[in-house]
Short mmCIF file of C-alpha atoms in Angstrom, two decimals:
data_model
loop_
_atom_site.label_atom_id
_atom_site.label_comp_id
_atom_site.label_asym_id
_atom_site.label_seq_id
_atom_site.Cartn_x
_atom_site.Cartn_y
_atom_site.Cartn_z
CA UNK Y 15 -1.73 19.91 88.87
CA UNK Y 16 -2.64 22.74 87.39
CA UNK Y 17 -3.07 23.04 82.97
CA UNK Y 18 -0.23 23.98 81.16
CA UNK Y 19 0.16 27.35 79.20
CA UNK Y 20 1.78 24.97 76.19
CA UNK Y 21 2.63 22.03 75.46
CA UNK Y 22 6.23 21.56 73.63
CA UNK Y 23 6.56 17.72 71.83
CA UNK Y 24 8.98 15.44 71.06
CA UNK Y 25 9.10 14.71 67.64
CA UNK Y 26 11.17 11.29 66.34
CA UNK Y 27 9.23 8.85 68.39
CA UNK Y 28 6.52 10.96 69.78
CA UNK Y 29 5.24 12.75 66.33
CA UNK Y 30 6.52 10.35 63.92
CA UNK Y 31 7.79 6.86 63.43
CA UNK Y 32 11.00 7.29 62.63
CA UNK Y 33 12.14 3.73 62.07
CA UNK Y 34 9.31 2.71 59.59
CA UNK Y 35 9.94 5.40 57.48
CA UNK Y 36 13.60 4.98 57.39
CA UNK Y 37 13.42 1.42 56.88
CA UNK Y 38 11.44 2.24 53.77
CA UNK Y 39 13.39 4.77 52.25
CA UNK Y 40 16.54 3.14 53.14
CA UNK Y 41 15.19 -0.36 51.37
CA UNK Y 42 16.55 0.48 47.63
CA UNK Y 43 19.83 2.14 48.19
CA UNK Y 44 20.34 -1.55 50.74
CA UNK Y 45 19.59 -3.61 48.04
CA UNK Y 46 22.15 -1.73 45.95
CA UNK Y 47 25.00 -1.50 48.15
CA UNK Y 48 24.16 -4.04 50.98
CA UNK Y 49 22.04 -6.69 49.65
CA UNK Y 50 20.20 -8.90 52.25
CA UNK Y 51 20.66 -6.20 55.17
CA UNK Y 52 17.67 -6.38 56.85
CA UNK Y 53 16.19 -2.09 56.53
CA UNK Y 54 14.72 -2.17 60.28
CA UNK Y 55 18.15 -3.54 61.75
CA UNK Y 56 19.82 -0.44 59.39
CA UNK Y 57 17.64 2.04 61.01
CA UNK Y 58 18.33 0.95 64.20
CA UNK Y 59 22.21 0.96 63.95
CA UNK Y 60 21.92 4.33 62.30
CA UNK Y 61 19.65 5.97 65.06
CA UNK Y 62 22.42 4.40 67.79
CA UNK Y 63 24.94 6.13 66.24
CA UNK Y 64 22.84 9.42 67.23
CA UNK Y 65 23.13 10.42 70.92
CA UNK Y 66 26.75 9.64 70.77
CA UNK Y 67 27.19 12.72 67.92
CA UNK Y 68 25.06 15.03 69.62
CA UNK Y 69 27.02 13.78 73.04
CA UNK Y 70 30.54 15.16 70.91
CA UNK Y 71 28.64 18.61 70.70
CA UNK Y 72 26.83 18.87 74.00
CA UNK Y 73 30.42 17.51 76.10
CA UNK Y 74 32.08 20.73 73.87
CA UNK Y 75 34.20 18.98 72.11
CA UNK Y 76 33.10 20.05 68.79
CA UNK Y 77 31.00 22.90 68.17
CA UNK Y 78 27.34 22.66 68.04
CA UNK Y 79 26.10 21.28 64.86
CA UNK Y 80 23.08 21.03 63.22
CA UNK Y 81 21.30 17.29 63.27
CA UNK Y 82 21.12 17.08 58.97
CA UNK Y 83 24.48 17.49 59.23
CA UNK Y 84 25.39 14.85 62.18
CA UNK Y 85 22.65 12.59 60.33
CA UNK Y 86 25.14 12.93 57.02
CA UNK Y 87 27.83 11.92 58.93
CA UNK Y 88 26.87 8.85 61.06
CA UNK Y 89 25.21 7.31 57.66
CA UNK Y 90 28.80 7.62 56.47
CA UNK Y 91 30.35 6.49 59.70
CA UNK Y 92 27.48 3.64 59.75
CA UNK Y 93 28.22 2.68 55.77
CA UNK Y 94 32.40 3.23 56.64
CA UNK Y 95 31.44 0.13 59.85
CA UNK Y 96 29.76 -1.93 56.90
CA UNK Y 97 33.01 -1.94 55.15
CA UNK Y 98 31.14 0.28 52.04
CA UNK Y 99 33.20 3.17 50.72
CA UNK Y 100 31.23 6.07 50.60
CA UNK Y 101 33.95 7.35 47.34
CA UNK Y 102 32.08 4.77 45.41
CA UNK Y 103 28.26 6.16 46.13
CA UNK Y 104 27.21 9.79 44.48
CA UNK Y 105 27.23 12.69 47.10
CA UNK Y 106 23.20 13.62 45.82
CA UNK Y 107 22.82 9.84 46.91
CA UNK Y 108 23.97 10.18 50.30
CA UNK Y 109 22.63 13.19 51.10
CA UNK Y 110 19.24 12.08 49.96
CA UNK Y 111 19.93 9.16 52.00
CA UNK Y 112 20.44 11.87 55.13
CA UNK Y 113 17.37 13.65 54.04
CA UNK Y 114 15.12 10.95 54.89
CA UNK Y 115 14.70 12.00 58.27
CA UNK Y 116 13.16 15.32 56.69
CA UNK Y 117 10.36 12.64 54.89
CA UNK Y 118 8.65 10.76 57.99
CA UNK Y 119 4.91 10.34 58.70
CA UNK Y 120 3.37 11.00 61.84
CA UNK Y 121 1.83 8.45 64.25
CA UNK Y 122 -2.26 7.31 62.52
CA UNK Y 123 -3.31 9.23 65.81
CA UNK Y 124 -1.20 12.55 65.30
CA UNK Y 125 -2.56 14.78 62.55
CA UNK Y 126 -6.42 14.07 64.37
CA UNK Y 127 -4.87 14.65 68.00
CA UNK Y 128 -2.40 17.54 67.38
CA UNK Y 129 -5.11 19.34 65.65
CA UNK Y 130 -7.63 18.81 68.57
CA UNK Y 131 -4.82 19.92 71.46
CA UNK Y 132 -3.64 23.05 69.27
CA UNK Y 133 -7.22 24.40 69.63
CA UNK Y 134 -6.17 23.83 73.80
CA UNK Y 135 -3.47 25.19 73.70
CA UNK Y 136 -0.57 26.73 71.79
CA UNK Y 137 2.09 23.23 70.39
CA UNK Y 138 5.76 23.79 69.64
CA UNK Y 139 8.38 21.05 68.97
CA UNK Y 140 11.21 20.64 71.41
CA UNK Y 141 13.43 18.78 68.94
CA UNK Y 142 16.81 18.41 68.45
CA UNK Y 143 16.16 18.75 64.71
CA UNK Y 144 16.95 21.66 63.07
CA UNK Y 145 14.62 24.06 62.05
CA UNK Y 146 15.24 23.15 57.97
CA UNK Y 147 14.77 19.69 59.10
CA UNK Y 148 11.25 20.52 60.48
CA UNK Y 149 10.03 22.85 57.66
CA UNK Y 150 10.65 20.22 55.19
CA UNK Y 151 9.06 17.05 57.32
CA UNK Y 152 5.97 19.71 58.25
CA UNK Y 153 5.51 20.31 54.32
CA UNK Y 154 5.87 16.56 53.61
CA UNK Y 155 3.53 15.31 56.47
CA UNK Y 156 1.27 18.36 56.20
CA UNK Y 157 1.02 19.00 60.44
CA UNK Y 158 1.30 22.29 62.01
CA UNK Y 159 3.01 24.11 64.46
CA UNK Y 160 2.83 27.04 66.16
CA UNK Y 161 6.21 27.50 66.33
CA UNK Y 162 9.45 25.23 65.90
CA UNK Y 163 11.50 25.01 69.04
CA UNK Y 164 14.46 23.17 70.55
CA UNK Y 165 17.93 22.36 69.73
CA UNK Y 166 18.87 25.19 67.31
CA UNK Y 167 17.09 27.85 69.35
CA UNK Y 168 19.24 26.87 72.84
CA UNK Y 169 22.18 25.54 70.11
CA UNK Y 170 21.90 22.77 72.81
CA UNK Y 171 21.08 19.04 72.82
CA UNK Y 172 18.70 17.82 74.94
CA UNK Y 173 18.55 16.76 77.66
CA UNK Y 174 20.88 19.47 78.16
CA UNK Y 175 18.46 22.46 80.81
CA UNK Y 176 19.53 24.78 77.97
CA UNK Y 177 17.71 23.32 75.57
CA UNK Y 178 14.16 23.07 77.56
CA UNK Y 179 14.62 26.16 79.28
CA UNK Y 180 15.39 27.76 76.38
CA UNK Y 181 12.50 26.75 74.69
CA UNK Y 182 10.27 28.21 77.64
CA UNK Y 183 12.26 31.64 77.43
CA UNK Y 184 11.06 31.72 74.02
CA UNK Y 185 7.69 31.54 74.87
CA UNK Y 186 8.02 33.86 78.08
CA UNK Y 187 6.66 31.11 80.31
CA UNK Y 188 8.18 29.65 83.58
CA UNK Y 189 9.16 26.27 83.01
CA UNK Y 190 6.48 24.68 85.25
CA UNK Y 191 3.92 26.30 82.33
CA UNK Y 192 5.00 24.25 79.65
CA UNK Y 193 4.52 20.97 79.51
CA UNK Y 194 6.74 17.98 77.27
CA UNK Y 195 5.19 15.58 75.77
CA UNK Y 196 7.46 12.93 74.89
CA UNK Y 197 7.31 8.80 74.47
CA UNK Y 198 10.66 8.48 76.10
CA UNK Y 199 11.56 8.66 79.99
CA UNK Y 200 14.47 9.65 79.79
CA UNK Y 201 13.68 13.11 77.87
CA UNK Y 202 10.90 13.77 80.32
CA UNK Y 203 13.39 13.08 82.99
CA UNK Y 204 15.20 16.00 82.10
CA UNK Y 205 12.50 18.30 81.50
CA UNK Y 206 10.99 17.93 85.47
CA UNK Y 207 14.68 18.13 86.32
CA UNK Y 208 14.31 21.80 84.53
CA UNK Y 209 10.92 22.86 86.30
CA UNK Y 210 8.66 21.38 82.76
CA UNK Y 211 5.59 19.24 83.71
CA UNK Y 212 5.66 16.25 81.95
CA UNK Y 213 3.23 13.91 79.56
CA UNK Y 214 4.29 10.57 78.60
CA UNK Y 215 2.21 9.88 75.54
CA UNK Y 216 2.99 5.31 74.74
CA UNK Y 217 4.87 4.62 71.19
CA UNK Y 218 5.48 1.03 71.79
CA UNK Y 219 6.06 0.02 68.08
CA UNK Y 220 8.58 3.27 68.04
CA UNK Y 221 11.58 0.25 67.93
CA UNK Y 222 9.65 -2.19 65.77
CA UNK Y 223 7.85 -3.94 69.23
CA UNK Y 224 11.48 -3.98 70.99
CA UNK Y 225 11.40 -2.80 74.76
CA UNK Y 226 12.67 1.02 75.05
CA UNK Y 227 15.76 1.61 75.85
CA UNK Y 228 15.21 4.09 78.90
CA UNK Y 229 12.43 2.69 80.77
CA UNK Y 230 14.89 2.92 84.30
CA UNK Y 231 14.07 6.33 83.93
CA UNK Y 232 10.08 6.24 84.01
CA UNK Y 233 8.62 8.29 86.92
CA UNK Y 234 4.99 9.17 87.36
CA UNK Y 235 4.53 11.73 85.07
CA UNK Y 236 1.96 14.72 85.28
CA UNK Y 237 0.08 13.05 82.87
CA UNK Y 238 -0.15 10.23 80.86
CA UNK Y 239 -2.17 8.77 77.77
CA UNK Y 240 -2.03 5.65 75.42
CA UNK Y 241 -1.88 8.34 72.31
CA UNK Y 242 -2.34 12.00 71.36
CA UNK Y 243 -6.15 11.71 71.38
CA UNK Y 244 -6.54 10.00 74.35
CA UNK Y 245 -4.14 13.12 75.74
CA UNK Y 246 -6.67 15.31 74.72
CA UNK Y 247 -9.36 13.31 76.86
CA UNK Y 248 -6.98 13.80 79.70
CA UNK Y 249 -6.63 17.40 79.01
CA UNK Y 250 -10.28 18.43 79.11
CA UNK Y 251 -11.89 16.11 81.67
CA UNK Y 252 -9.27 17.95 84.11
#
């Protein structure tokens, strides 16, 4: 297998732990509203509320919309299931409440390993977030990109082909010069399904120690690592 001209990454999961820093910043408005819910079970039930909004969007039955908006609206759908009326809580609440996907804190192994591949090669994201979205989590976790790719650039949903390809038009590559490098199977799936090599980089804490959720869909994947710096091992000894 030849090097890739780029590698594109996942982000929630692969970058950054998403549920930790939820958890967290959900913990005070809980104990307001929902006293004794337990904040790791409420980021869970909020994060499995989102492939069925982007599905709404990607099946065409509602225009494409950007994720801080879907996130507003499955924490209200999510609060509406809890039997808490959102009339009752102050918009600037809930939307801070939304916003705490823009405030999440990369993997210990990410700022040291991103850093170390970027001088390899040029890094993108190939996120569903929206490019807002990634300015503000880039300014809050301090990592850099070279430039911020995926959902809002194909105004697609992965794993829709439109939004990898897409990403690889952008960069006037083929698709078997970029490469994804993503924690979950099923993403990486899709991307060798578009022509993308593939890097499965292991986030086993990324649901709190639970077992993924996709592992039917694991293949053997271009390459592999344990974490972004063991990725860059695998990388240069090729």
């Amino acid at each position: 297998m030849k090097l890739p001209k780029a590698l594109a990454f996942d982000v929630f999961g692969t970058v950054v732990d998403w549920r930790t820093g939820i958890a967290e910043q959900a913990a005070a408005f809980l104990a307001r509203y929902m006293p004794g819910t337990d904040p790791g079970a409420f980021a869970d039930d909020w994060r499995n509320l989102y492939q069925p909004a982007m599905e709404e969007c990607r099946s065409g039955r509602r225009p494409f919309r950007l994720l801080d908006a879907l996130h507003l609206e499955t924490l209200v759908q999510l609060l509406e299931r809890r039997g808490i009326g959102t009339a009752a809580i102050g918009e600037g609440e809930l939307l801070d409440l939304a916003y705490a996907w823009r405030r999440l804190r990369p993997w210990p192994d990410v700022p040291p390993g991103l850093a170390q591949l970027r001088k390899l090669f040029p890094v993108v994201t190939l996120s569903n977030a929206n490019i807002a979205l990634m300015i503000a989590m880039n300014r809050f976790n301090g990592l850099e990109w070279d430039a911020i790719l995926g959902a809002e650039v194909s105004r697609s949903y992965k794993p829709t082909p439109q939004a990898y390809l897409a990403s690889a038009a952008a960069l006037c590559l083929d698709p078997q010069d970029l490469c994804l490098v993503a924690c979950h199977h099923s993403d990486l799936a899709a991307a060798r399904a578009c022509g993308l090599q593939t890097a499965y980089v292991d986030r086993p804490m990324e649901y709190g120690g639970a077992r993924a959720p996709d592992g039917s869909y694991e293949q053997a994947w271009e390459w592999r690592a344990g974490d972004l710096l063991e990725l860059v091992r695998v990388f240069t000894s090729h």
